[in-house]
Short mmCIF file of C-alpha atoms and ligand atoms in Angstrom, two decimals:
data_model
loop_
_atom_site.label_atom_id
_atom_site.label_comp_id
_atom_site.label_asym_id
_atom_site.label_seq_id
_atom_site.Cartn_x
_atom_site.Cartn_y
_atom_site.Cartn_z
CA MET A 11 118.84 96.92 105.21
CA PRO A 12 119.86 98.85 102.05
CA PRO A 13 116.56 99.15 99.14
CA LEU A 14 116.89 96.23 97.26
CA ILE A 15 117.40 97.11 93.58
CA GLY A 16 116.19 94.50 90.81
CA ILE A 17 118.47 95.03 87.41
CA THR A 18 117.10 93.15 84.97
CA GLY A 19 119.03 90.64 83.53
CA ARG A 20 119.67 89.22 80.20
CA ALA A 21 120.79 85.69 78.37
CA GLU A 22 124.03 85.66 76.59
CA GLN A 23 126.03 82.78 75.29
CA VAL A 24 128.45 84.04 71.93
CA SER A 25 129.69 86.93 73.59
CA THR A 26 130.94 85.46 76.38
CA GLY A 27 132.92 82.52 74.63
CA LEU A 28 131.32 80.20 77.26
CA SER A 29 129.59 76.97 75.76
CA THR A 30 126.41 77.64 77.88
CA PRO A 31 124.07 80.29 77.53
CA PHE A 32 124.01 82.45 80.99
CA TYR A 33 121.79 84.86 82.29
CA GLY A 34 123.47 88.15 83.92
CA ALA A 35 123.74 91.81 83.22
CA PHE A 36 127.36 94.12 82.69
CA GLN A 37 129.24 94.48 85.67
CA SER A 38 128.82 98.57 85.69
CA TYR A 39 125.17 98.47 86.29
CA VAL A 40 125.56 96.22 89.75
CA VAL A 41 128.58 98.40 90.72
CA ALA A 42 126.33 101.48 90.06
CA VAL A 43 123.93 100.76 92.54
CA ARG A 44 125.97 99.10 94.92
CA GLU A 45 128.15 102.77 95.36
CA ALA A 46 125.01 104.55 95.34
CA GLY A 47 123.81 102.68 98.91
CA GLY A 48 121.51 99.78 96.96
CA LEU A 49 121.16 96.39 97.21
CA PRO A 50 121.74 95.03 93.77
CA LEU A 51 119.88 92.07 92.47
CA ILE A 52 120.04 90.35 88.77
CA VAL A 53 116.39 89.29 87.73
CA PRO A 54 116.78 86.68 84.89
CA PRO A 55 114.89 88.04 81.80
CA ILE A 56 112.87 83.88 82.19
CA LEU A 57 109.79 85.02 85.24
CA ASN A 58 106.50 83.11 85.03
CA PRO A 59 104.35 85.88 83.54
CA ALA A 60 102.11 85.11 87.35
CA HIS A 61 105.03 85.69 89.09
CA VAL A 62 105.94 89.18 88.05
CA PRO A 63 103.45 91.23 90.06
CA LEU A 64 104.89 89.34 93.28
CA VAL A 65 108.61 90.27 92.22
CA ALA A 66 107.50 93.76 91.81
CA THR A 67 106.11 93.57 95.39
CA ARG A 68 109.47 92.66 97.09
CA LEU A 69 111.70 94.83 95.35
CA ASP A 70 112.23 98.40 96.36
CA GLY A 71 113.25 99.74 92.78
CA LEU A 72 113.98 98.50 89.69
CA LEU A 73 116.74 98.97 86.82
CA LEU A 74 115.92 98.06 83.61
CA SER A 75 118.83 97.37 81.91
CA GLY A 76 120.33 97.81 78.30
CA GLY A 77 120.64 95.47 75.64
CA GLY A 78 118.89 94.12 72.21
CA ASP A 79 116.46 95.53 70.35
CA ILE A 80 111.77 95.20 71.58
CA ASP A 81 110.19 93.30 69.11
CA PRO A 82 109.05 95.72 66.83
CA ALA A 83 105.64 93.50 66.88
CA GLU A 84 105.03 95.34 70.59
CA TYR A 85 104.77 98.85 69.30
CA GLY A 86 103.28 97.96 65.39
CA GLU A 87 106.08 97.30 63.14
CA PRO A 88 106.01 93.81 62.95
CA GLY A 89 109.20 92.08 61.43
CA HIS A 90 110.99 95.11 60.20
CA PRO A 91 114.49 93.68 58.87
CA LEU A 92 116.76 96.17 60.60
CA ALA A 93 115.36 95.28 64.67
CA ALA A 94 118.40 93.15 65.75
CA GLY A 95 118.92 90.94 69.05
CA ILE A 96 115.31 90.17 70.06
CA ASP A 97 114.43 87.97 73.04
CA LEU A 98 110.74 87.32 72.92
CA GLU A 99 111.38 86.05 76.67
CA ARG A 100 112.98 89.00 77.83
CA ASP A 101 110.61 91.51 76.35
CA ARG A 102 107.56 89.77 77.53
CA THR A 103 109.49 89.37 81.46
CA GLU A 104 110.49 93.66 81.41
CA LEU A 105 107.04 94.86 79.75
CA LEU A 106 105.16 92.83 82.57
CA LEU A 107 107.57 93.79 84.98
CA VAL A 108 108.13 97.63 84.46
CA ARG A 109 103.58 97.73 84.33
CA ALA A 110 103.66 96.37 87.75
CA ALA A 111 106.41 98.21 89.08
CA LEU A 112 104.60 101.52 87.90
CA GLU A 113 101.26 100.43 89.40
CA ASN A 114 103.44 99.43 92.60
CA GLY A 115 104.61 103.84 92.60
CA LEU A 116 107.99 101.43 92.53
CA PRO A 117 111.01 103.92 91.69
CA ILE A 118 112.50 102.77 88.19
CA LEU A 119 115.53 103.71 86.57
CA ALA A 120 115.55 102.68 82.53
CA ILE A 121 118.41 102.51 80.51
CA CYS A 122 119.00 102.81 76.95
CA ARG A 123 116.66 99.75 76.18
CA GLY A 124 115.23 100.10 79.33
CA ILE A 125 113.85 103.66 78.23
CA GLN A 126 112.59 101.83 75.45
CA VAL A 127 110.64 99.49 77.20
CA LEU A 128 109.31 102.02 79.73
CA ASN A 129 107.70 103.92 76.43
CA VAL A 130 106.52 100.77 74.36
CA ALA A 131 105.04 99.41 78.08
CA LEU A 132 102.74 102.81 78.11
CA GLY A 133 102.07 102.76 74.55
CA GLY A 134 104.38 104.70 72.36
CA THR A 135 106.35 104.00 69.66
CA LEU A 136 110.26 103.65 68.66
CA PHE A 137 112.45 104.20 65.90
CA VAL A 138 113.33 100.89 64.98
CA ASP A 139 116.46 102.69 63.42
CA ILE A 140 117.55 105.98 63.71
CA PRO A 141 119.99 106.41 60.93
CA THR A 142 117.80 105.55 58.16
CA GLN A 143 114.53 107.08 60.11
CA VAL A 144 115.84 109.96 61.44
CA PRO A 145 116.89 112.89 58.91
CA ASP A 146 120.19 114.49 59.96
CA ALA A 147 120.51 112.44 63.02
CA VAL A 148 123.95 112.72 64.77
CA ILE A 149 125.67 109.31 65.42
CA HIS A 150 124.18 107.47 68.49
CA ASP A 151 125.94 104.04 67.86
CA PRO A 152 129.44 104.49 66.72
CA LYS A 153 130.93 101.67 65.22
CA ASP A 154 134.25 101.58 67.67
CA GLY A 155 135.97 99.70 69.83
CA ASP A 156 136.54 102.57 72.07
CA ALA A 157 132.75 103.76 72.01
CA TRP A 158 131.87 103.44 75.67
CA GLU A 159 135.00 105.38 77.04
CA THR A 160 135.50 108.21 74.04
CA PHE A 161 132.20 108.95 72.62
CA ASN A 162 130.19 111.57 73.48
CA HIS A 163 127.29 113.69 72.07
CA THR A 164 125.21 116.49 74.01
CA VAL A 165 121.99 116.08 75.31
CA HIS A 166 119.87 119.20 76.25
CA LEU A 167 117.64 118.79 79.54
CA THR A 168 114.49 120.05 80.01
CA PRO A 169 113.81 123.00 82.48
CA GLY A 170 112.10 121.85 85.57
CA SER A 171 112.46 118.14 84.86
CA ARG A 172 113.94 115.41 87.35
CA LEU A 173 116.88 114.92 85.34
CA ALA A 174 117.78 118.71 85.01
CA ALA A 175 117.50 119.02 88.93
CA ILE A 176 119.48 115.91 89.69
CA PHE A 177 122.44 117.17 87.33
CA ASP A 178 121.70 120.86 88.45
CA ALA A 179 122.83 121.78 84.83
CA PRO A 180 120.99 122.61 80.91
CA ALA A 181 123.08 120.18 79.33
CA LEU A 182 125.07 117.14 79.87
CA GLN A 183 127.91 115.05 77.90
CA VAL A 184 127.12 111.51 77.36
CA ASN A 185 128.06 108.33 75.82
CA SER A 186 125.87 106.83 73.43
CA PHE A 187 125.16 103.42 72.22
CA HIS A 188 121.69 102.76 70.60
CA HIS A 189 120.40 102.58 67.19
CA GLN A 190 116.93 102.84 68.60
CA ALA A 191 115.11 105.66 70.42
CA THR A 192 111.75 106.84 71.21
CA ARG A 193 109.26 108.04 68.21
CA ARG A 194 105.91 108.40 69.66
CA VAL A 195 106.15 109.33 73.34
CA ALA A 196 103.61 107.29 75.40
CA ASP A 197 101.09 108.85 77.62
CA GLY A 198 101.68 109.70 80.96
CA LEU A 199 105.71 110.32 79.92
CA VAL A 200 107.23 113.53 79.17
CA VAL A 201 110.43 114.18 77.29
CA THR A 202 113.32 115.40 79.60
CA ALA A 203 116.31 115.21 77.63
CA ARG A 204 117.00 115.80 73.47
CA ALA A 205 120.18 115.39 71.88
CA ALA A 206 121.29 118.26 69.04
CA ASP A 207 118.88 116.40 66.39
CA GLY A 208 116.00 116.03 68.36
CA VAL A 209 116.33 112.41 69.42
CA VAL A 210 114.86 111.75 72.69
CA GLU A 211 117.38 110.79 75.31
CA GLY A 212 115.50 111.22 78.51
CA LEU A 213 111.73 110.41 79.83
CA GLU A 214 110.11 110.85 83.43
CA HIS A 215 106.32 109.91 84.38
CA ARG A 216 104.45 112.97 84.85
CA ARG A 217 103.07 111.48 88.12
CA HIS A 218 105.15 108.12 89.51
CA PRO A 219 107.04 109.35 92.42
CA PHE A 220 110.68 108.28 90.36
CA CYS A 221 110.59 107.06 87.24
CA VAL A 222 113.11 108.20 85.03
CA GLY A 223 114.57 107.09 82.06
CA VAL A 224 117.69 108.23 80.11
CA GLN A 225 119.25 106.82 76.38
CA TRP A 226 122.78 107.10 77.39
CA HIS A 227 124.57 104.85 79.67
CA PRO A 228 125.32 106.58 82.89
CA GLU A 229 126.32 103.33 84.73
CA SER A 230 129.45 103.76 82.60
CA ARG A 231 132.51 105.51 84.35
CA PHE A 232 134.08 106.23 80.84
CA GLY A 233 133.19 108.97 78.45
CA ASN A 234 130.43 110.46 80.89
CA GLN A 235 130.52 113.93 82.15
CA PRO A 236 131.79 113.74 85.91
CA GLY A 237 128.67 113.48 88.05
CA MET A 238 126.75 110.99 86.36
CA GLU A 239 126.46 109.11 89.64
CA ARG A 240 124.34 111.25 90.98
CA LEU A 241 121.76 109.79 88.79
CA PHE A 242 122.07 106.33 90.90
CA VAL A 243 122.21 107.96 93.93
CA ALA A 244 118.80 109.79 93.90
CA PHE A 245 117.35 106.52 91.81
CA VAL A 246 118.59 104.68 95.32
CA ARG A 247 117.40 107.55 97.69
CA ALA A 248 113.70 107.23 96.35
CA ALA A 249 113.93 103.34 96.78
CA GLY A 250 114.33 104.48 100.38
CA GLY A 251 118.31 104.33 100.49
MN1 LIG B 317 122.29 109.08 71.89
#
């Protein structure tokens, strides 16, 4: 039996063109987990809080997927005008889920919004909007329909970090599709990757067996350096694959 990897889902309606909302996740997450040897299972963003610890005990690994902004009230900036796509139910579900996964020692891979959920769950804060809050930032959120396929910026990996070991490289070319990033790093986490402008692009937990966050989208096969699947292979292996 391959390890069961929970992939956090999102609520969608407008972008699908469907007349009724659905809960789902981009195919790229599911395919990346499956190709790395995991058994993917999409977790809806509406769990009863009382059931979250049970879900965490049933999974072998947790993938926190991308999506809209976390409610800034979760890290002390309520009502910020540049926060977008907030889903309070999803916030609640994912913050509880990542805390339960950390308590259980469940391997965690946190992508884009996911790295932000990880940081906020442990008490860190975010830049609500990089272009207005980070001076001289590189472009992290290109307004370009081809961004997933073509856009890259460099990230420098922290020597000795899990990311540096997984990729066996000092730096990577990555895609970038975010307007928020880690501001204050939560206690227990360390920075493992930064862009040239200093924006945090990777975090890992100091003591947890496998808790890795990246701000880019390694699940996308386009616009990434070859070998990006190594991150999924390492994650699934940590989950028992
Ligand atoms: Mn970026």
